[in-house]
mmCIF file of C-alpha atoms in Angstrom:
data_model
loop_
_atom_site.group_PDB
_atom_site.id
_atom_site.type_symbol
_atom_site.label_atom_id
_atom_site.label_comp_id
_atom_site.label_asym_id
_atom_site.label_seq_id
_atom_site.Cartn_x
_atom_site.Cartn_y
_atom_site.Cartn_z
ATOM 1 C CA MET A 1 159.560 87.585 87.294
ATOM 2 C CA ASN A 2 156.248 87.756 85.125
ATOM 3 C CA TRP A 3 155.174 83.838 86.428
ATOM 4 C CA LEU A 4 155.165 84.632 89.338
ATOM 5 C CA THR A 5 154.108 88.187 88.992
ATOM 6 C CA ASN A 6 151.498 87.221 86.997
ATOM 7 C CA PHE A 7 150.479 83.775 87.514
ATOM 8 C CA VAL A 8 150.932 82.896 91.260
ATOM 9 C CA ARG A 9 150.850 86.267 92.685
ATOM 10 C CA PRO A 10 147.339 87.036 92.015
ATOM 11 C CA LYS A 11 146.713 83.280 93.075
ATOM 12 C CA ILE A 12 147.056 84.192 95.938
ATOM 13 C CA GLN A 13 145.883 87.896 96.528
ATOM 14 C CA ARG A 14 142.063 85.757 95.779
ATOM 15 C CA LEU A 15 143.306 83.326 98.106
ATOM 16 C CA VAL A 16 144.304 86.106 101.116
ATOM 17 C CA ARG A 17 141.730 88.672 100.067
ATOM 18 C CA PRO A 18 138.478 89.589 102.362
ATOM 19 C CA ARG A 19 134.874 88.193 100.960
ATOM 20 C CA GLU A 20 132.115 90.863 100.265
ATOM 21 C CA VAL A 21 128.924 89.738 102.079
ATOM 22 C CA PRO A 22 126.108 91.184 101.376
ATOM 23 C CA ASP A 23 124.026 94.170 103.716
ATOM 24 C CA ASN A 24 121.342 91.915 103.054
ATOM 25 C CA LEU A 25 121.999 88.401 105.041
ATOM 26 C CA TRP A 26 121.291 90.104 108.437
ATOM 27 C CA ASP A 27 118.482 91.642 109.648
ATOM 28 C CA LYS A 28 118.730 93.374 113.060
ATOM 29 C CA CYS A 29 114.704 92.586 115.265
ATOM 30 C CA PRO A 30 113.352 95.762 116.406
ATOM 31 C CA GLN A 31 111.774 94.432 119.185
ATOM 32 C CA CYS A 32 115.064 92.263 120.862
ATOM 33 C CA GLY A 33 117.803 93.059 118.867
ATOM 34 C CA HIS A 34 119.083 89.545 117.807
ATOM 35 C CA MET A 35 120.827 89.134 114.700
ATOM 36 C CA ILE A 36 118.608 86.943 111.752
ATOM 37 C CA PHE A 37 119.799 84.827 108.888
ATOM 38 C CA HIS A 38 118.357 86.089 106.137
ATOM 39 C CA ARG A 39 116.313 82.918 105.482
ATOM 40 C CA ASP A 40 115.891 82.344 108.908
ATOM 41 C CA LEU A 41 113.382 85.227 108.502
ATOM 42 C CA ALA A 42 111.893 84.045 105.592
ATOM 43 C CA LYS A 43 111.084 80.449 106.805
ATOM 44 C CA THR A 44 108.737 81.786 109.751
ATOM 45 C CA GLN A 45 107.608 84.670 107.869
ATOM 46 C CA ALA A 46 109.479 87.918 109.097
ATOM 47 C CA VAL A 47 108.219 86.090 113.079
ATOM 48 C CA CYS A 48 111.270 86.996 115.068
ATOM 49 C CA PRO A 49 112.646 83.415 116.584
ATOM 50 C CA HIS A 50 114.000 84.960 119.505
ATOM 51 C CA CYS A 51 110.591 87.376 120.787
ATOM 52 C CA ASP A 52 108.185 87.001 118.710
ATOM 53 C CA PHE A 53 107.793 90.017 117.165
ATOM 54 C CA HIS A 54 105.900 90.070 113.932
ATOM 55 C CA MET A 55 108.090 92.398 111.643
ATOM 56 C CA ARG A 56 106.747 94.358 107.568
ATOM 57 C CA LEU A 57 106.004 91.430 105.600
ATOM 58 C CA ASP A 58 105.908 92.041 102.046
ATOM 59 C CA VAL A 59 104.081 92.340 100.382
ATOM 60 C CA LYS A 60 104.060 89.314 97.393
ATOM 61 C CA ALA A 61 105.288 86.745 100.065
ATOM 62 C CA ARG A 62 101.936 87.508 102.149
ATOM 63 C CA LEU A 63 99.823 86.978 99.196
ATOM 64 C CA ALA A 64 101.545 84.204 98.509
ATOM 65 C CA SER A 65 100.428 83.286 102.520
ATOM 66 C CA LEU A 66 97.468 84.462 102.378
ATOM 67 C CA PHE A 67 96.237 81.960 99.339
ATOM 68 C CA ASP A 68 95.128 78.325 99.270
ATOM 69 C CA GLY A 69 98.575 76.207 97.542
ATOM 70 C CA GLY A 70 100.134 80.073 97.232
ATOM 71 C CA GLN A 71 97.998 80.784 93.854
ATOM 72 C CA TYR A 72 96.537 83.922 93.278
ATOM 73 C CA GLN A 73 96.404 86.256 90.241
ATOM 74 C CA ARG A 74 97.317 89.786 90.223
ATOM 75 C CA ILE A 75 94.870 92.330 88.839
ATOM 76 C CA GLU A 76 96.207 94.819 86.595
ATOM 77 C CA LEU A 77 94.949 98.506 88.053
ATOM 78 C CA PRO A 78 93.544 101.434 86.124
ATOM 79 C CA LYS A 79 96.414 104.258 86.031
ATOM 80 C CA GLY A 80 95.348 108.020 87.619
ATOM 81 C CA VAL A 81 97.643 110.924 87.116
ATOM 82 C CA ALA A 82 100.331 110.359 88.200
ATOM 83 C CA ASP A 83 100.784 114.453 90.379
ATOM 84 C CA PRO A 84 97.397 116.386 90.158
ATOM 85 C CA LEU A 85 98.496 119.357 92.441
ATOM 86 C CA LYS A 86 102.127 119.364 90.679
ATOM 87 C CA PHE A 87 103.332 119.468 94.145
ATOM 88 C CA ARG A 88 107.227 119.623 95.757
ATOM 89 C CA ASP A 89 109.088 119.624 98.960
ATOM 90 C CA SER A 90 112.428 118.584 99.359
ATOM 91 C CA LYS A 91 111.634 117.575 97.017
ATOM 92 C CA ARG A 92 109.912 116.735 93.863
ATOM 93 C CA TYR A 93 106.345 114.145 93.886
ATOM 94 C CA VAL A 94 107.174 112.371 91.353
ATOM 95 C CA ASP A 95 110.094 112.162 91.522
ATOM 96 C CA ARG A 96 109.200 110.128 94.470
ATOM 97 C CA LEU A 97 107.005 108.437 93.552
ATOM 98 C CA LYS A 98 109.918 106.848 90.952
ATOM 99 C CA ASP A 99 111.923 106.095 93.134
ATOM 100 C CA SER A 100 108.771 104.210 95.368
ATOM 101 C CA GLN A 101 108.295 102.761 91.619
ATOM 102 C CA ALA A 102 112.098 101.579 91.126
ATOM 103 C CA LYS A 103 112.447 100.351 94.954
ATOM 104 C CA THR A 104 109.579 98.001 94.524
ATOM 105 C CA SER A 105 108.911 97.043 91.639
ATOM 106 C CA GLU A 106 105.737 98.608 92.043
ATOM 107 C CA GLN A 107 103.076 101.503 90.326
ATOM 108 C CA ASP A 108 101.983 101.951 93.634
ATOM 109 C CA ALA A 109 101.177 101.186 97.479
ATOM 110 C CA ILE A 110 98.951 98.640 97.192
ATOM 111 C CA VAL A 111 97.715 94.646 95.333
ATOM 112 C CA VAL A 112 94.768 92.982 94.100
ATOM 113 C CA ALA A 113 94.493 89.908 93.862
ATOM 114 C CA HIS A 114 92.219 87.486 94.169
ATOM 115 C CA GLY A 115 92.467 83.353 94.455
ATOM 116 C CA LYS A 116 90.462 80.660 96.900
ATOM 117 C CA ILE A 117 90.943 81.489 100.953
ATOM 118 C CA GLY A 118 89.980 77.675 102.996
ATOM 119 C CA GLY A 119 88.082 76.695 99.424
ATOM 120 C CA VAL A 120 85.906 80.254 99.062
ATOM 121 C CA ASN A 121 86.609 82.722 96.454
ATOM 122 C CA ALA A 122 88.481 85.627 98.030
ATOM 123 C CA VAL A 123 89.682 89.709 96.256
ATOM 124 C CA ILE A 124 92.088 91.417 99.262
ATOM 125 C CA ALA A 125 93.651 94.928 98.277
ATOM 126 C CA ALA A 126 96.726 94.775 100.701
ATOM 127 C CA PHE A 127 98.915 98.030 101.003
ATOM 128 C CA ASN A 128 102.706 97.183 100.809
ATOM 129 C CA PHE A 129 104.652 99.866 103.585
ATOM 130 C CA ALA A 130 107.797 100.450 100.949
ATOM 131 C CA PHE A 131 105.977 102.328 99.034
ATOM 132 C CA MET A 132 105.576 105.542 100.616
ATOM 133 C CA GLY A 133 104.419 104.423 103.916
ATOM 134 C CA GLY A 134 101.322 102.462 102.385
ATOM 135 C CA SER A 135 100.038 105.851 102.162
ATOM 136 C CA MET A 136 96.807 106.593 100.057
ATOM 137 C CA GLY A 137 96.671 108.940 97.171
ATOM 138 C CA VAL A 138 94.566 108.359 94.780
ATOM 139 C CA ALA A 139 95.745 104.550 92.868
ATOM 140 C CA VAL A 140 95.519 103.577 95.944
ATOM 141 C CA GLY A 141 91.568 104.549 96.577
ATOM 142 C CA ASP A 142 91.537 102.771 92.466
ATOM 143 C CA GLY A 143 92.899 99.534 93.851
ATOM 144 C CA ILE A 144 90.402 99.622 96.835
ATOM 145 C CA VAL A 145 87.425 100.717 94.398
ATOM 146 C CA ALA A 146 88.610 98.021 92.130
ATOM 147 C CA ALA A 147 89.086 95.106 94.721
ATOM 148 C CA ALA A 148 85.081 96.015 95.772
ATOM 149 C CA GLU A 149 83.890 95.543 92.134
ATOM 150 C CA LEU A 150 86.418 92.615 91.728
ATOM 151 C CA ALA A 151 84.398 90.369 94.607
ATOM 152 C CA ILE A 152 81.278 91.761 93.424
ATOM 153 C CA LEU A 153 81.620 90.702 90.597
ATOM 154 C CA GLN A 154 83.875 86.772 92.040
ATOM 155 C CA ASP A 155 80.874 86.412 94.000
ATOM 156 C CA ALA A 156 83.721 87.010 96.755
ATOM 157 C CA ALA A 157 84.663 87.718 99.760
ATOM 158 C CA LEU A 158 86.837 91.160 99.724
ATOM 159 C CA ILE A 159 89.639 91.576 102.269
ATOM 160 C CA VAL A 160 91.426 94.725 102.907
ATOM 161 C CA ILE A 161 94.990 94.672 104.402
ATOM 162 C CA PRO A 162 96.328 98.040 104.939
ATOM 163 C CA SER A 163 99.660 98.982 106.509
ATOM 164 C CA SER A 164 99.928 102.622 105.705
ATOM 165 C CA GLY A 165 100.159 105.762 107.669
ATOM 166 C CA GLY A 166 97.450 107.501 105.950
ATOM 167 C CA ALA A 167 96.751 109.436 103.767
ATOM 168 C CA ARG A 168 99.511 110.832 101.354
ATOM 169 C CA MET A 169 100.078 114.475 101.435
ATOM 170 C CA GLN A 170 101.276 114.935 98.229
ATOM 171 C CA GLU A 171 98.646 114.521 96.538
ATOM 172 C CA GLY A 172 95.919 117.122 99.006
ATOM 173 C CA ILE A 173 91.954 116.635 99.802
ATOM 174 C CA LEU A 174 91.922 114.609 96.798
ATOM 175 C CA SER A 175 94.087 111.972 99.436
ATOM 176 C CA LEU A 176 90.583 112.477 101.651
ATOM 177 C CA MET A 177 88.048 112.758 99.368
ATOM 178 C CA GLN A 178 89.527 109.141 98.663
ATOM 179 C CA MET A 179 88.438 107.456 102.430
ATOM 180 C CA ALA A 180 84.864 108.602 101.118
ATOM 181 C CA ARG A 181 85.550 106.634 97.808
ATOM 182 C CA THR A 182 86.697 103.820 100.274
ATOM 183 C CA THR A 183 83.809 103.537 102.144
ATOM 184 C CA VAL A 184 81.381 103.977 99.695
ATOM 185 C CA ALA A 185 82.662 100.690 98.171
ATOM 186 C CA VAL A 186 83.306 98.268 100.819
ATOM 187 C CA GLU A 187 79.686 99.001 101.820
ATOM 188 C CA LYS A 188 78.523 97.962 98.081
ATOM 189 C CA VAL A 189 80.211 94.683 99.230
ATOM 190 C CA LYS A 190 78.386 94.467 102.000
ATOM 191 C CA GLU A 191 74.986 95.696 100.264
ATOM 192 C CA LYS A 192 75.931 92.703 98.256
ATOM 193 C CA GLY A 193 76.017 90.013 101.030
ATOM 194 C CA LEU A 194 79.763 89.428 100.742
ATOM 195 C CA PRO A 195 82.039 89.697 103.665
ATOM 196 C CA TYR A 196 84.492 92.313 104.004
ATOM 197 C CA ILE A 197 87.335 91.637 106.824
ATOM 198 C CA VAL A 198 89.290 93.356 107.695
ATOM 199 C CA LEU A 199 93.885 92.499 108.866
ATOM 200 C CA LEU A 200 95.049 95.203 110.563
ATOM 201 C CA ALA A 201 98.725 95.563 109.752
ATOM 202 C CA ASP A 202 101.427 97.120 111.423
ATOM 203 C CA PRO A 203 100.878 100.796 111.012
ATOM 204 C CA THR A 204 97.803 101.219 110.455
ATOM 205 C CA THR A 205 97.204 104.771 111.817
ATOM 206 C CA GLY A 206 95.395 108.417 109.995
ATOM 207 C CA GLY A 207 92.919 108.714 106.673
ATOM 208 C CA VAL A 208 92.768 104.754 106.536
ATOM 209 C CA SER A 209 91.820 103.714 110.143
ATOM 210 C CA ALA A 210 89.215 106.884 110.270
ATOM 211 C CA SER A 211 87.825 105.144 106.783
ATOM 212 C CA PHE A 212 87.390 101.794 105.171
ATOM 213 C CA ALA A 213 89.824 100.327 107.690
ATOM 214 C CA MET A 214 87.551 100.245 110.870
ATOM 215 C CA LEU A 215 84.090 99.269 108.527
ATOM 216 C CA GLY A 216 85.070 95.206 108.249
ATOM 217 C CA ASP A 217 82.287 92.983 109.160
ATOM 218 C CA ILE A 218 85.550 91.355 111.656
ATOM 219 C CA HIS A 219 88.776 93.275 111.981
ATOM 220 C CA ILE A 220 91.669 90.951 113.063
ATOM 221 C CA ALA A 221 94.725 93.046 113.941
ATOM 222 C CA GLU A 222 98.334 91.210 113.650
ATOM 223 C CA PRO A 223 99.790 90.940 117.570
ATOM 224 C CA GLY A 224 101.185 94.065 118.729
ATOM 225 C CA ALA A 225 100.303 96.432 115.672
ATOM 226 C CA VAL A 226 100.407 99.881 116.107
ATOM 227 C CA ILE A 227 96.109 100.911 115.006
ATOM 228 C CA GLY A 228 94.739 104.242 115.562
ATOM 229 C CA PHE A 229 94.831 107.073 114.010
ATOM 230 C CA ALA A 230 96.919 109.982 115.509
ATOM 231 C CA GLY A 231 99.880 108.865 116.690
ATOM 232 C CA VAL A 232 100.732 108.473 120.465
ATOM 233 C CA ARG A 233 103.137 112.035 121.065
ATOM 234 C CA VAL A 234 100.568 113.560 119.254
ATOM 235 C CA ILE A 235 97.255 112.936 121.481
ATOM 236 C CA GLU A 236 99.779 113.007 124.636
ATOM 237 C CA THR A 237 100.504 116.705 123.362
ATOM 238 C CA THR A 238 97.222 117.362 122.738
ATOM 239 C CA ILE A 239 95.979 116.398 126.142
ATOM 240 C CA ARG A 240 98.299 116.917 128.293
ATOM 241 C CA GLU A 241 98.363 113.653 129.407
ATOM 242 C CA LYS A 242 100.455 110.167 129.851
ATOM 243 C CA LEU A 243 98.632 106.749 127.775
ATOM 244 C CA PRO A 244 98.817 103.786 129.322
ATOM 245 C CA ASP A 245 101.323 101.427 127.980
ATOM 246 C CA GLY A 246 101.060 99.523 124.984
ATOM 247 C CA PHE A 247 98.471 102.481 124.052
ATOM 248 C CA GLN A 248 97.725 101.675 120.511
ATOM 249 C CA ARG A 249 98.165 98.252 120.347
ATOM 250 C CA ALA A 250 96.994 95.484 119.614
ATOM 251 C CA GLU A 251 96.972 93.841 122.127
ATOM 252 C CA TYR A 252 94.912 97.135 123.588
ATOM 253 C CA LEU A 253 92.264 97.237 121.400
ATOM 254 C CA LEU A 254 91.186 93.716 122.018
ATOM 255 C CA GLU A 255 90.913 94.447 126.306
ATOM 256 C CA HIS A 256 88.808 97.361 124.837
ATOM 257 C CA GLY A 257 86.428 95.908 121.931
ATOM 258 C CA MET A 258 88.131 97.589 118.491
ATOM 259 C CA VAL A 259 88.900 94.516 117.290
ATOM 260 C CA ASP A 260 87.464 90.846 117.374
ATOM 261 C CA MET A 261 90.673 89.007 117.572
ATOM 262 C CA VAL A 262 94.800 89.228 117.617
ATOM 263 C CA VAL A 263 96.418 85.799 115.455
ATOM 264 C CA HIS A 264 99.378 85.571 114.675
ATOM 265 C CA ARG A 265 100.627 85.563 111.413
ATOM 266 C CA SER A 266 101.546 81.965 110.829
ATOM 267 C CA GLN A 267 97.603 80.662 112.259
ATOM 268 C CA LEU A 268 96.558 83.546 110.169
ATOM 269 C CA PRO A 269 96.407 81.180 106.966
ATOM 270 C CA GLU A 270 93.651 78.666 109.158
ATOM 271 C CA THR A 271 92.453 80.889 110.664
ATOM 272 C CA LEU A 272 90.573 83.184 107.546
ATOM 273 C CA GLY A 273 89.458 79.636 105.697
ATOM 274 C CA ARG A 274 87.648 79.217 109.363
ATOM 275 C CA ILE A 275 85.638 82.173 108.777
ATOM 276 C CA LEU A 276 84.602 82.221 105.290
ATOM 277 C CA GLY A 277 83.890 78.778 105.853
ATOM 278 C CA LEU A 278 81.274 80.507 108.774
ATOM 279 C CA LEU A 279 80.165 83.166 106.469
ATOM 280 C CA ARG A 280 79.627 81.153 103.142
ATOM 281 C CA HIS A 281 78.507 78.321 104.118
ATOM 282 C CA ARG A 282 77.437 75.693 101.652
ATOM 283 C CA GLY A 283 73.479 74.670 100.537
ATOM 284 C CA PRO A 284 71.752 71.606 100.067
ATOM 285 C CA SER A 285 72.523 72.570 96.621
ATOM 286 C CA GLY A 286 76.509 73.099 97.475
ATOM 287 C CA GLN A 287 75.738 76.278 96.170
ATOM 288 C CA LEU A 288 77.435 79.632 98.460
ATOM 289 C CA LEU A 289 75.732 81.314 100.401
ATOM 290 C CA SER A 290 75.712 83.746 102.333
ATOM 291 C CA LEU A 291 74.576 84.483 106.099
ATOM 292 C CA PRO A 292 71.103 86.647 106.072
ATOM 293 C CA VAL A 293 70.969 89.626 107.459
ATOM 294 C CA ASP A 294 71.942 90.536 111.271
ATOM 295 C CA THR A 295 68.501 92.286 112.121
ATOM 296 C CA PRO A 296 65.715 91.977 114.235
ATOM 297 C CA ASP A 297 63.468 89.751 111.068
ATOM 298 C CA SER A 298 66.071 87.580 111.096
ATOM 299 C CA TYR A 299 65.131 86.246 114.296
ATOM 300 C CA GLU A 300 61.440 86.764 114.620
ATOM 301 C CA THR A 301 59.710 82.943 114.406
ATOM 302 C CA GLU A 302 56.026 81.964 114.249
ATOM 303 C CA THR A 303 53.835 81.153 116.397
ATOM 304 C CA GLY A 304 50.410 79.786 116.792
ATOM 305 C CA ASP A 305 47.509 80.491 117.565
#
């Protein structure tokens, strides 16, 4: 009896017991509703293979996809005051920060890295939407400033990839001040004649879209990305009119001249490499140069009498 109880029964139970399946093996496309195996989704860089819908991409996967050979170096960002206003709503702000830090293994909603894209030096400041909706607080402002300073130091192009709901309400006026700080930072990059490119990911809204996200030399958007300031429902309630279909989507903004191009995620590395190659063309000595500043004097030609 002991042999049957202690040996045979456990083996039979292990055979017939249903196996536990992890929750994260399948993802559902928000647009077409198809279930996608997580490995297939990783191969397509979070693009639905059925309807081509661009889902939000993990910040580490995005950096690896853009830099040549997936090789890049991250920089350590300055640590600021965690809760400058001692803010509390239904939950303490410090607790929200700790939860997001544990969830993402990041200190805040931005990651800054440098490497080469198409053989050209580039610095990327990428937002992490998984960290409190990519909201912009003082730490994010510090990250943009650090990325701009690094681009100037390395004579590199600056690429910012916003994916944010806007300024972080838990930091109040301090978060709104980052709009001015980041604007000044990217203007310093432009003054040095270095390219400043913005890759608009879903979503780019609020104070982010009202500052550095719309100041690029070139604006690239991913298909279907929501780009705007206020939300559609807020605008419709304010003006008491129905907005057009696709309003604030990347394709709508392309048609109305707000972005320069809409590029499929799989083509982004090649597109960025080509743009950087044009903007940082090589001189006779092989040194990377910037294109001349677009001023009337740049196009004047000397004429003889």
